[in-house]
Short mmCIF file of C-alpha atoms and ligand atoms in Angstrom, two decimals:
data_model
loop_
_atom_site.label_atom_id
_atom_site.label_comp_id
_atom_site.label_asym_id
_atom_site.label_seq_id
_atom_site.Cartn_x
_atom_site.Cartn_y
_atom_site.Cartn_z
CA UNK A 182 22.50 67.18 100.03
CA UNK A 183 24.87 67.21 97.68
CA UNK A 184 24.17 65.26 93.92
CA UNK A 185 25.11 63.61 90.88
CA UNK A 186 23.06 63.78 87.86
CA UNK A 187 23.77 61.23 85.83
CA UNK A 188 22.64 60.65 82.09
CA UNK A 189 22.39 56.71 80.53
CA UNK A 190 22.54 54.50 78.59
CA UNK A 191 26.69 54.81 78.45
CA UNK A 192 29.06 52.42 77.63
CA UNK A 193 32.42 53.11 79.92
CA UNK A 194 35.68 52.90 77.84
CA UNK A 195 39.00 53.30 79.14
CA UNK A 196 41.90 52.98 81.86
CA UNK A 197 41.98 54.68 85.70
CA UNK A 198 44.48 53.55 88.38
CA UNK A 199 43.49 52.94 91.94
CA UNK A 200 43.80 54.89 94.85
CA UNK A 201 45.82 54.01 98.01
CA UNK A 202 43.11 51.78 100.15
CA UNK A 203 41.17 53.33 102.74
CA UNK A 204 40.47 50.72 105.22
CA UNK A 205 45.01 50.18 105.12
CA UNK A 206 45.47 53.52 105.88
CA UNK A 207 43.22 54.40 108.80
CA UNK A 208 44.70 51.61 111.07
CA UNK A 209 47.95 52.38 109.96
CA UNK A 210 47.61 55.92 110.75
CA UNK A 211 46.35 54.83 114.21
CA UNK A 212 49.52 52.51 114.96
CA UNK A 213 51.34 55.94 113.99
CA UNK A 214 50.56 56.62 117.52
CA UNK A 215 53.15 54.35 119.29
CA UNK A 216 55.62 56.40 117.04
CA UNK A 217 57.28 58.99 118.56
CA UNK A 218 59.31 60.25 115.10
CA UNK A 219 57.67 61.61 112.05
CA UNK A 220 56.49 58.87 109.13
CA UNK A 221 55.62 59.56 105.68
CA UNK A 222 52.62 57.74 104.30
CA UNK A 223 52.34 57.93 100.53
CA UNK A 224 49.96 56.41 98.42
CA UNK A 225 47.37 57.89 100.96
CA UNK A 226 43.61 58.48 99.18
CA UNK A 227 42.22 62.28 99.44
CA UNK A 228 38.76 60.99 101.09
CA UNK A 229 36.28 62.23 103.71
CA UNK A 230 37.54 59.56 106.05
CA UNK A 231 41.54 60.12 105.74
CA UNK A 232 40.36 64.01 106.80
CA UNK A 233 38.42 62.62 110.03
CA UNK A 234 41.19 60.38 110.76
CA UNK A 235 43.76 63.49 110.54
CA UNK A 236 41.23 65.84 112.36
CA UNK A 237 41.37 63.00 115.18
CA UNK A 238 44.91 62.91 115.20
CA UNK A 239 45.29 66.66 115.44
CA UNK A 240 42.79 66.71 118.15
CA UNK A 241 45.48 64.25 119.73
CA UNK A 242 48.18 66.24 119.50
CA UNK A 243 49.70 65.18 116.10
CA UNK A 244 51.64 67.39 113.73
CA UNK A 245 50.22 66.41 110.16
CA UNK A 246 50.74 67.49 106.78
CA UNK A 247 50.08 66.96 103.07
CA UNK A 248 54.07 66.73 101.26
CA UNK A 249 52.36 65.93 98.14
CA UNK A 250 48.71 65.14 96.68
CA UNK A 251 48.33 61.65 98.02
CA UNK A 252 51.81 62.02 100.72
CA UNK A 253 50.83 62.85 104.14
CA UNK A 254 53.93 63.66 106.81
CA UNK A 255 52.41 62.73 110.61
CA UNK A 256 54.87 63.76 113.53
CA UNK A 257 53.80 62.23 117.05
CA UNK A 258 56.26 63.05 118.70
CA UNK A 259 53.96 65.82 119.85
CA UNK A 260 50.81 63.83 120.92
CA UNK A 261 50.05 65.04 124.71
CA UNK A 262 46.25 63.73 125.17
CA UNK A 263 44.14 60.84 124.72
CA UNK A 264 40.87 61.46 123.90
CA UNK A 265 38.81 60.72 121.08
CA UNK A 266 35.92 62.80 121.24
CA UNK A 267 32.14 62.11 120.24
CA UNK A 268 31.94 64.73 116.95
CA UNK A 269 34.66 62.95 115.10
CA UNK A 270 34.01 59.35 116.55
CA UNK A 271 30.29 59.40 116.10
CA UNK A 272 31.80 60.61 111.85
CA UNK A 273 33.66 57.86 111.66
CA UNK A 274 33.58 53.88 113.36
CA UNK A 275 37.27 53.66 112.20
CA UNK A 276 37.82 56.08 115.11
CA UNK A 277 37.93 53.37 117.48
CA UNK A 278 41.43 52.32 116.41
CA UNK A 279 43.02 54.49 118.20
CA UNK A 280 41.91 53.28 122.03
CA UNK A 281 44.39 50.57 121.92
CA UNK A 282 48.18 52.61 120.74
CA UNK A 283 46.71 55.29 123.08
CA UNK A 284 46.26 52.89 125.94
CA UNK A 285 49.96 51.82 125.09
CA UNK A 286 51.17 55.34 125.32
CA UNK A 287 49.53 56.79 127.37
CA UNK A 288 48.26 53.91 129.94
CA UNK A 289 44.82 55.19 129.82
CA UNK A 290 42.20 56.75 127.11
CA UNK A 291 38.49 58.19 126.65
CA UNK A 292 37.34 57.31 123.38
CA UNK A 293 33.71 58.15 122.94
CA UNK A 294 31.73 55.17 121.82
CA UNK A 295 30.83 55.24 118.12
CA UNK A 296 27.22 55.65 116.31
CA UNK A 297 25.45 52.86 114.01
CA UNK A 298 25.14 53.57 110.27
CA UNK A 299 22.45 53.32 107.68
CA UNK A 300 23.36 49.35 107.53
CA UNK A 301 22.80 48.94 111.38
CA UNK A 302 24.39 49.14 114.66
CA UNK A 303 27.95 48.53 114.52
CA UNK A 304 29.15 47.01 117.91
CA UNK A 305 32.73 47.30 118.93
CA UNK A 306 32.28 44.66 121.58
CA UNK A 307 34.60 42.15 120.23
CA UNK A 308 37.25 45.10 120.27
CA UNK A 309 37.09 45.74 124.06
CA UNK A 310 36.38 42.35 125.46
CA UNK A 311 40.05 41.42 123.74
CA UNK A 312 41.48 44.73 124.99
CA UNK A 313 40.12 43.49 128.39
CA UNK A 314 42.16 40.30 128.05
CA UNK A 315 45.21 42.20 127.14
CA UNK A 316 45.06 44.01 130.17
CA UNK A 317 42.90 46.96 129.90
CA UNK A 318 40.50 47.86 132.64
CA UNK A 319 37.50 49.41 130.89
CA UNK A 320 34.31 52.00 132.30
CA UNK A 321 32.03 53.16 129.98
CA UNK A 322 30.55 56.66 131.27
CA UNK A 323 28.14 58.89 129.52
CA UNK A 324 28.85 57.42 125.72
CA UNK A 325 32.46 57.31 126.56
CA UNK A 326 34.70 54.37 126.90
CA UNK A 327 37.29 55.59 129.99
CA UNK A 328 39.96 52.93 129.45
CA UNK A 329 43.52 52.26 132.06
CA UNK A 330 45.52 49.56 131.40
CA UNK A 331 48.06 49.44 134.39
CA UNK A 332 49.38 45.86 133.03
CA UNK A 333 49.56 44.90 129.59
CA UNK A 334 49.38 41.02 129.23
CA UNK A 335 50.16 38.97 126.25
CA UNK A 336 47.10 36.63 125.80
CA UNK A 337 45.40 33.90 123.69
CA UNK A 338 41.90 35.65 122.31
CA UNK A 339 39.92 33.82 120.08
CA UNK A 340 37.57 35.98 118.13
CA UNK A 341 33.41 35.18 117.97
CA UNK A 342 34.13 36.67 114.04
CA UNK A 343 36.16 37.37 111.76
CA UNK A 344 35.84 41.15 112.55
CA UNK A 345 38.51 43.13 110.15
CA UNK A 346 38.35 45.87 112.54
CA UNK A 347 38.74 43.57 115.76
CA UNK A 348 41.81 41.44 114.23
CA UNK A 349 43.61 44.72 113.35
CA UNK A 350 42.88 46.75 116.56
CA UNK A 351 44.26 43.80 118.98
CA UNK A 352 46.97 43.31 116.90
CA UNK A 353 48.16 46.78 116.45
CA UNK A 354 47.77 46.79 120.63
CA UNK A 355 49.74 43.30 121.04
CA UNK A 356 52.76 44.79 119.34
CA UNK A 357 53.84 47.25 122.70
CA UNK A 358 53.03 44.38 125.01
CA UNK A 359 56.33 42.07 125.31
CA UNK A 360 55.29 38.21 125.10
CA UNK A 361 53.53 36.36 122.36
CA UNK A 362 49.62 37.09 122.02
CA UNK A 363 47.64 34.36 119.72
CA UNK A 364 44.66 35.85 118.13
CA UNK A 365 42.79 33.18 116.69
CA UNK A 366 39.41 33.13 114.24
CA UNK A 367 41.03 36.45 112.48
CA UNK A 368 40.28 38.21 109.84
CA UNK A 369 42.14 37.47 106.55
CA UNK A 370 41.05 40.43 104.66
CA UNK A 371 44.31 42.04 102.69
CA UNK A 372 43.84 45.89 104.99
CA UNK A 373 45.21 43.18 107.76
CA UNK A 374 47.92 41.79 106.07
CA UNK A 375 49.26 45.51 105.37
CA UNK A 376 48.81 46.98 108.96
CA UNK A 377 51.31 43.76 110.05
CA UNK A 378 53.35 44.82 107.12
CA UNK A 379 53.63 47.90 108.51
CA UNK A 380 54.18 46.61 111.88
CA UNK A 381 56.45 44.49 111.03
CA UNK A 382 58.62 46.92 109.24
CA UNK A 383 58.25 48.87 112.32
CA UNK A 384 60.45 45.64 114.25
CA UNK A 385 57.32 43.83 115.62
CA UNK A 386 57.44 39.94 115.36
CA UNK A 387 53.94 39.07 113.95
CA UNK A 388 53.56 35.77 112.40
CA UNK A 389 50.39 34.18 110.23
CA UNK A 390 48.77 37.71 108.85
CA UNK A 391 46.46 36.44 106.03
CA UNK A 392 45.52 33.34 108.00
CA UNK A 393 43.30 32.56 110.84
CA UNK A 394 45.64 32.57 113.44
CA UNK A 395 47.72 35.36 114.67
CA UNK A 396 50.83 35.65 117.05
CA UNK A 397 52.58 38.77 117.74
CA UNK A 398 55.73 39.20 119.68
CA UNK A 399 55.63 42.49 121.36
CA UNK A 400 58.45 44.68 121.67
CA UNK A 401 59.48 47.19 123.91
CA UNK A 402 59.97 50.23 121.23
CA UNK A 403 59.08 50.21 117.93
CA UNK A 404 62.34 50.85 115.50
CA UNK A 405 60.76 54.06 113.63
CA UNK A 406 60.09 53.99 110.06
CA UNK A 407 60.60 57.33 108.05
CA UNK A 408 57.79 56.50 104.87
CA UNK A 409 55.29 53.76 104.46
CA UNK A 410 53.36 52.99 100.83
CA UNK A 411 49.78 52.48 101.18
CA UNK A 412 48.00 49.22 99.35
CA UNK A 413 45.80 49.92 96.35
CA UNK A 414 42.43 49.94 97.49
CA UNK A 415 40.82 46.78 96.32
CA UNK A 416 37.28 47.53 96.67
CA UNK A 417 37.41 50.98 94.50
CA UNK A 418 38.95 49.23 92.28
CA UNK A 419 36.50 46.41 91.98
CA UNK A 420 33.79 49.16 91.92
CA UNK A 421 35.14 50.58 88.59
CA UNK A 422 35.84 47.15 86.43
CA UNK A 423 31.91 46.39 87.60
CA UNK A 424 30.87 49.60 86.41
CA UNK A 425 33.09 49.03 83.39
CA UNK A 426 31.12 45.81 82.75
CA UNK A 427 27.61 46.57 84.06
CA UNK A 428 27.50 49.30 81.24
CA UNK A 429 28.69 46.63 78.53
CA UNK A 430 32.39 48.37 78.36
CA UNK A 431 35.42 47.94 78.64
CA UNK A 432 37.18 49.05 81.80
CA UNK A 433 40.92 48.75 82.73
CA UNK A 434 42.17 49.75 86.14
CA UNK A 435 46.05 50.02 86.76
CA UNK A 436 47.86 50.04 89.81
CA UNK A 437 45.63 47.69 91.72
CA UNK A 438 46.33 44.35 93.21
CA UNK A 439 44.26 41.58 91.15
CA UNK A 440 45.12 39.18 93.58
CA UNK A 441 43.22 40.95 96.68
CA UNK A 442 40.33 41.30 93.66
CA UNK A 443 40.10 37.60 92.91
CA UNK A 444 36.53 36.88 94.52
CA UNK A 445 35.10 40.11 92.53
CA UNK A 446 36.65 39.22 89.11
CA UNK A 447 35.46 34.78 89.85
CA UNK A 448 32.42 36.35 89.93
CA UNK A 449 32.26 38.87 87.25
CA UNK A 450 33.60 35.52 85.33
CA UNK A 451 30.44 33.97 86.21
CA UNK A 452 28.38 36.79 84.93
CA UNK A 453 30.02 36.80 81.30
CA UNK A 454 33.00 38.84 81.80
CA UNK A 455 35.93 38.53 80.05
CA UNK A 456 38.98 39.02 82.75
CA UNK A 457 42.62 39.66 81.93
CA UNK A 458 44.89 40.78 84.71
CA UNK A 459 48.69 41.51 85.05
CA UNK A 460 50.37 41.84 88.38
CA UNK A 461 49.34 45.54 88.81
CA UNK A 462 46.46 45.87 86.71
CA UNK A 463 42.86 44.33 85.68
CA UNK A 464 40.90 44.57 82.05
CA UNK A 465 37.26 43.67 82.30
CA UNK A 466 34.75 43.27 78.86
CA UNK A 467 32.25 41.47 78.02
CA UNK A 468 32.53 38.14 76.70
CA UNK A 469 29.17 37.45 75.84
CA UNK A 470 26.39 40.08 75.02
CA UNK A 471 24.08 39.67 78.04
CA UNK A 472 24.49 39.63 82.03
CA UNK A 473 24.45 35.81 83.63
CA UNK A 474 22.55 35.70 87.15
CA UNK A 475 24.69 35.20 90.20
CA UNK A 476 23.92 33.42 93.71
CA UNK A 477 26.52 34.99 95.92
CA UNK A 478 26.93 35.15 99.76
CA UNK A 479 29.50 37.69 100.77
CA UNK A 480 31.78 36.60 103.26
CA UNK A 481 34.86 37.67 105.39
CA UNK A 482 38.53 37.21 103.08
CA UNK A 483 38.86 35.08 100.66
CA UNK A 484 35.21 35.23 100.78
CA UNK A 485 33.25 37.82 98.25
CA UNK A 486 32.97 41.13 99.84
CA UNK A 487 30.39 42.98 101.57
CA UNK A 488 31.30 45.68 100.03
CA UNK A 489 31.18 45.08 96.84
CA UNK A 490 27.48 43.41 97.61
CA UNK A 491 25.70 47.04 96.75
CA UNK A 492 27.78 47.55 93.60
CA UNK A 493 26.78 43.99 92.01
CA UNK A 494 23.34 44.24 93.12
CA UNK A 495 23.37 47.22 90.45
CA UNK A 496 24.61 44.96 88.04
CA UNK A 497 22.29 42.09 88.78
CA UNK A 498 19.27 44.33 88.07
CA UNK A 499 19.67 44.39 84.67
CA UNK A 500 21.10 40.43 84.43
CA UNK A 501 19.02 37.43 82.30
CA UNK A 502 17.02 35.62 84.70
CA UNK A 503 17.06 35.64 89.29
CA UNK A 504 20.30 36.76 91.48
CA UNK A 505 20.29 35.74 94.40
CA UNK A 506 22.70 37.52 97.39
CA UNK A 507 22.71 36.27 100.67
CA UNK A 508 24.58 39.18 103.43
CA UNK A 509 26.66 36.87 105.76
CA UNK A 510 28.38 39.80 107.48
CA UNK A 511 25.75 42.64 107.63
CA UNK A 512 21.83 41.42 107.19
CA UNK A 513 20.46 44.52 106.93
CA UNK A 514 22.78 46.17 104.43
CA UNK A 515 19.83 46.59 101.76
CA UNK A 516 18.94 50.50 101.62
CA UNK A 517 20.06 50.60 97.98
CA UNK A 518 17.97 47.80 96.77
CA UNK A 519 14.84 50.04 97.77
CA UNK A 520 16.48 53.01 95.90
CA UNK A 521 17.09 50.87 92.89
CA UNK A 522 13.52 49.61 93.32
CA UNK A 523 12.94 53.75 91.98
CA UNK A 524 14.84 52.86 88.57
CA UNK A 525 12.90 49.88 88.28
CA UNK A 526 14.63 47.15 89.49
CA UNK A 527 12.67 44.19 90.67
CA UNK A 528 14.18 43.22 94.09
CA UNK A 529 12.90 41.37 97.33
CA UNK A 530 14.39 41.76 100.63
CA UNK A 531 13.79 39.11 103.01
CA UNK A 532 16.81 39.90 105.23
CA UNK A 533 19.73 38.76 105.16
CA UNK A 534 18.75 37.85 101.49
CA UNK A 535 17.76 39.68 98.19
CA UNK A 536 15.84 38.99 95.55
CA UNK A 537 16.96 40.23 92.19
CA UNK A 538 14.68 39.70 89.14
CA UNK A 539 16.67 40.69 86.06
CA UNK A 540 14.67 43.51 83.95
CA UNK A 541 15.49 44.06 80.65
CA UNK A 542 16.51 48.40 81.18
CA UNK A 543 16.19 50.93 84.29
CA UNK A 544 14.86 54.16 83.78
CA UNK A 545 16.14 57.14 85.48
CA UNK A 546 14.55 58.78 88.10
CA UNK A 547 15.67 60.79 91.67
CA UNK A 548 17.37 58.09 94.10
CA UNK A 549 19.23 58.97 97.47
CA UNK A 550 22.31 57.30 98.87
CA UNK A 551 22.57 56.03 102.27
CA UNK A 552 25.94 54.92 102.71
CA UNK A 553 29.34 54.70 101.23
CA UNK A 554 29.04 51.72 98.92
CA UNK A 555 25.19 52.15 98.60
CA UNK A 556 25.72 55.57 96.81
CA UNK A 557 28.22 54.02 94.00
CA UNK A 558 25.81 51.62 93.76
CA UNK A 559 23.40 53.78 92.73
CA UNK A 560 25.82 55.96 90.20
CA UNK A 561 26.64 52.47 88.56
CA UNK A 562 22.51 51.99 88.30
CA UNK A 563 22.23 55.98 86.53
CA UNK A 564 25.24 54.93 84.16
CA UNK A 565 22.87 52.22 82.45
CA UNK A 566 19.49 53.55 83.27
CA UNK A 567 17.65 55.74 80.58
CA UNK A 568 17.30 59.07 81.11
CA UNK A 569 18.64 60.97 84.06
CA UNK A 570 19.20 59.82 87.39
CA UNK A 571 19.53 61.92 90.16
CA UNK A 572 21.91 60.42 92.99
CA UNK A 573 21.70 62.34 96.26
CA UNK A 574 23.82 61.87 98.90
CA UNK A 575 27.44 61.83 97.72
CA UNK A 576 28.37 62.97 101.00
CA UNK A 577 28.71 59.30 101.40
CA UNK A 578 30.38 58.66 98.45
CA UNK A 579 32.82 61.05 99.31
CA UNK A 580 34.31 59.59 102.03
CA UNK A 581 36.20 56.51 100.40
CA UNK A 582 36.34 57.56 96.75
CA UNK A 583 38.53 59.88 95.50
CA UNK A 584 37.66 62.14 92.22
CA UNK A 585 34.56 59.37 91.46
CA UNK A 586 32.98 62.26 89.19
CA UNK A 587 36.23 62.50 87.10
CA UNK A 588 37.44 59.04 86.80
CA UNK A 589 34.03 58.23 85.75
CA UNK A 590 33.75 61.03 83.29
CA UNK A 591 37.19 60.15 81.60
CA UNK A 592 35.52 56.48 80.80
CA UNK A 593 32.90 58.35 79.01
CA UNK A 594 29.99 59.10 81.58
CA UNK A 595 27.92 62.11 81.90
CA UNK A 596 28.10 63.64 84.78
CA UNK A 597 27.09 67.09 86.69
CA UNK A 598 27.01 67.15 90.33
CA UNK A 599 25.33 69.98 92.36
CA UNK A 600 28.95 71.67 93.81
C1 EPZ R 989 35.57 46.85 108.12
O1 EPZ R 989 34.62 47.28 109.07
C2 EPZ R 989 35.49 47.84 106.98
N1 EPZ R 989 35.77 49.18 107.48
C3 EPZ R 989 34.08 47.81 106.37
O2 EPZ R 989 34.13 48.66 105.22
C4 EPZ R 989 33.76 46.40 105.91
O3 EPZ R 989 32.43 46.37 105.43
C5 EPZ R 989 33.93 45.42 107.09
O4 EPZ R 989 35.26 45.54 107.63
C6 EPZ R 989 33.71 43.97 106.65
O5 EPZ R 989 34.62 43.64 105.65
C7 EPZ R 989 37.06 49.53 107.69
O6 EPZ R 989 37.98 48.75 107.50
C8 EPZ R 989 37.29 50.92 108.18
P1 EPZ R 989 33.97 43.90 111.05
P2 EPZ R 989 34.62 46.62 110.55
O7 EPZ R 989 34.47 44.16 112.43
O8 EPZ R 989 36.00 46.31 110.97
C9 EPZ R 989 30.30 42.53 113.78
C10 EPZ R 989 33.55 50.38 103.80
O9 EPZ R 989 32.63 50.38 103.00
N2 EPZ R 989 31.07 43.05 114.93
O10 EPZ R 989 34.71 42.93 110.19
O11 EPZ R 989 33.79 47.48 111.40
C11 EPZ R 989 29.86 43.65 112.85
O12 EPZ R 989 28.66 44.23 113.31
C12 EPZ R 989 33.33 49.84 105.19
O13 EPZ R 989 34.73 50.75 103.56
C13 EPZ R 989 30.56 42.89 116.21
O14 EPZ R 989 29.48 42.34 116.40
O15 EPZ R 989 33.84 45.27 110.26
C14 EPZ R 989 29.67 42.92 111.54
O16 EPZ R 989 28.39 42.29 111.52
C15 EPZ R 989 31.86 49.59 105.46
N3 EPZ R 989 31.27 43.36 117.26
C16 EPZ R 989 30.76 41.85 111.59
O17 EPZ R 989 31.16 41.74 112.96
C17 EPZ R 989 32.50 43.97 117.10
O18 EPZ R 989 33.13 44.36 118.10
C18 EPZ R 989 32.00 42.20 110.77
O19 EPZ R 989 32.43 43.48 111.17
C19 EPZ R 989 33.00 44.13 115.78
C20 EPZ R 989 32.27 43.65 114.72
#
C-alpha cells in the first residue's frame, strides 16, 4: 500500500487553487456519449477516477486525449459498443452513468452492476427504477444489468432521495427523449447544476437545476459543443481551508467557488474561524486561539456535506469540549474515526452518530485509509499530531485529489510518501 509519512505539529501557511471538480466531470464525460463530434473539457482534475472514467470510455469506443495538463479532447464519434464491464465498474460507482446516454444511443446496454465501498453498499436502485419509467426494459444477469429501451417516454419520477447520482443520471437520459420529464425530490448539490449547464449549452431545455424539481425538454439531437470548463471542485477545496485551520494557519484557496462552500465555511465560523471570501477565492484563520465544538448533521445540498464529514471529524478531535456529527446520508461512513482512535482521539460510534471528545494533542502513530475522504482525513489528523504519522492507503486518496503531497507541502507540511 502505498503511504504518507507525515511529521506534526505544523502550522499550514499559504495560497493553492482548486482543481476542476470530480463528481462535474464524470457525468459530464458520460453525457459526452450522446455526442457524436469531439468536445474539449478543460479544467478537468488529473485523478484516479478521471483515468477509470477515460479507460471506460475507451473500452466504449471513444477517441480520448490529454491537449494540455488538465484539457482532455474526447471524440465519440467513434463509440461502436455498449458495455461497461465489471473490472472498471466494480473501480468506480460513477461507472453507472453511462447506462442511460448508452441506452439513448445505442437502444440497449450491459453495464455490470457496481461493488459497495468501505462506507457500505451503494445501491443504484433509485437509478434503474427511473430508467424503467423512462422506458427502459431492464434484466439483470450474472452481475450485469442487460438494459433495451425500445421506447423512450418522458415521465414524472419522484425520487425516494435526494440521490446526486440518481438526479444527474435521469436527467442526463431525459435530454434524448422528446417531451417534458419532471423529476421531483432532486438533488440540489452544485455537480447537478453543472451537468444541466452543460446540457443546456448542448440545446437541451432543462428548467429548475439547483431546486427540487426538475423538467427537461428532450430534444431530438444535441447541438454539439466544441469545449466545456469544468467547476472548481468544492469539496477539495473545503478539505484544504479545514486543514488550513485545523493546524491553527492560515490557508487561502483561489479559484474555487465560495458560494458552493457556504455550509463548510458556516461551520468553520462556528468553530472560531475567521472567513473572508471573494467571488473566486476563500481565506480561512483563526479568530480565536482554540477549536469550538460543533453538532453537525450532514445533509444533501444546501445541507453540510458528507464529504466533508471525515475531514471535520479530524478537526473536532482536537476541539474544546463534545462534537457531535450525526451521518444523514451514509450511517456507516465511520472507518476513520477508528483510525483516528490510533492518534488518540476520543470518539464513539453509535451509528449513524459520533462521538467526539475534544483532547488537548494527537500523537502520531501508523493509521490506514479506507476511502477517499477517510484518507485526507487522516493526513489532516498527522499534520497536527506529534510525531510521525504514517497514512497508508493513498490509493484512495488518489483518486479525487490531485498533487495532495505538493499542495500540502507548499503550505509548509512535511511530507514523504513511499513512491
Ligand atoms: C455522490 O455519490 C458523490 N459521488 C459522493 O461523493 C457523495 O458522497 C454523494 O453523492 C452524496 O453527496 C459522485 O458524485 C461520483 P447519492 P452518489 O446517490 O450519487 C442512497 C466522493 O467522496 N442511494 O446521492 O452515489 C445511497 O446509498 C464521493 O467524491 C440508494 O439507496 O450518492 C446514499 O445513502 C463519495 N439507491 C444516498 O442514497 C440509489 O439508487 C445518497 O446517495 C442511489 C443512492
Amino acid at each position: 500500500m502505498k503511504y504518507f509519512k507525515i511529521e506534526g505539529p505544523v502550522k499550514l501557511k499559504g495560497e493553492v487553487s482548486a482543481q476542476g471538480a470530480k463528481n462535474a466531470v464524470l457525468p459530464i464525460m458520460s453525457a459526452i456519449i450522446l455526442y457524436d463530434t469531439p468536445v474539449l473539457l478543460s479544467n478537468v482534475p488529473q485523478v484516479v477516477d478521471v483515468f477509470t472514467m477515460i479507460e471506460l470510455l475507451k473500452i466504449l469506443g471513444t477517441k480520448v486525449e490529454w491537449k494540455g495538463k488538465n484539457d482532455l479532447l474526447l471524440d465519440p464519434s467513434t463509440i461502436n459498443r455498449y458495455t461497461a464491464p465489471y473490472e472498471i465498474v466494480n473501480q468506480m460507482r460513477a461507472s453507472i452513468y453511462v447506462l442511460g446516454p448508452l441506452l439513448m444511443k445505442f437502444g440497449k446496454a450491459a453495464v455490470s452492476f457496481p461493488g459497495g465501498c468501505a462506507f457500505g453498499p451503494r445501491p443504484i436502485d433509485y437509478h434503474l427504477h427511473g430508467l424503467t419509467l423512462l422506458g427502459a426494459n431492464l434484466e439483470i444477469d450474472r452481475g450485469y444489468i442487460n438494459a433495451s429501451m425500445k421506447s423512450p417516454t418522458p415521465a414524472e419520477i419522484t425520487l425516494n432521495f435526494k440521490s446526486v447520482g440518481t438526479t444527474i443520471h435521469l436527467m442526463t437520459t431525459a435530454s434524448l427523449i422528446e417531451g417534458e420529464t419532471t423529476l421531483i425530490n432532486c438533488a440540489q448539490e452544485p455537480e447537478v447544476v453543472a451537468t444541466a449547464d452543460f446540457l443546456i449549452k448542448s440545446g437541451v431545455k432543462i428548467e429548475g437545476a439547483g431546486t427540487n424539481v426538475i423538467k427537461v425538454k428532450g430534444v431530438r439531437k444535441l447541438n454539439n459543443l466544441t469545449e466545456y470548463k469544468i467547476i472548481p471542485d468544492r469539496i477539495e477545496a473545503g478539505t484544504y481551508i479545514t486543514a488550513g485551520f485545523t493546524t491553527g494557519g492560515e490557508v487561502m484557496v483561489t479559484g474555487c467557488s465560495p458560494i458552493h462552500l457556504e455550509p463548510v465555511i458556516a461551520k468553520l465560523k462556528e468553530a472560531g474561524a475567521s472567513v473572508e471570501r471573494g467571488n473566486d477565492y476563500v481565506l480561512v484563520k483563526p479568530r480565536e486561539n482554540k477549536i469550538k465544538s460543533l453538532q453537525i448533521e450532514t445533509q444533501p445540498f444546501p445541507g453540510f456535506p458528507t464529504d466533508m464529514q471525515p475531514q471535520f471529524m479530524s478537526m473536532l478531535s482536537v476541539a474544546e469540549g463534545l462534537s457531535i456529527i450525526k451521518e444523514g446520508i451514509y450511517p456507516n461512513r465511520f472507518a476513520h474515526a477508528f483510525e483516528l482512535q490510533r492518534l488518540g482521539a476520543k470518539i464513539k460510534v453509535i451509528e449513524p452518530t459520533a462521538f467526539i471528545e475534544g483532547v488537548e494533542k494527537l500523537t502520531g502513530a501508523e493509521v490506514a485509509g479506507q476511502d477517499l475522504r477517510g484518507s485526507a482525513a487522516l493526513i489532516l489528523a498527522g499534520l497536527i499530531a506529534e510525531g510521525i504519522t504514517t497514512v497508508f492507503g493513498i490509493e484512495h486518496l488518489e483518486r479525487g485529489y490531485e498533487n495532495f503531497q505538493e499542495k500540502l507541502q507548499s503550505l509548509g507540511a512535511k511530507i514523504q510518501s513511499s513512491s
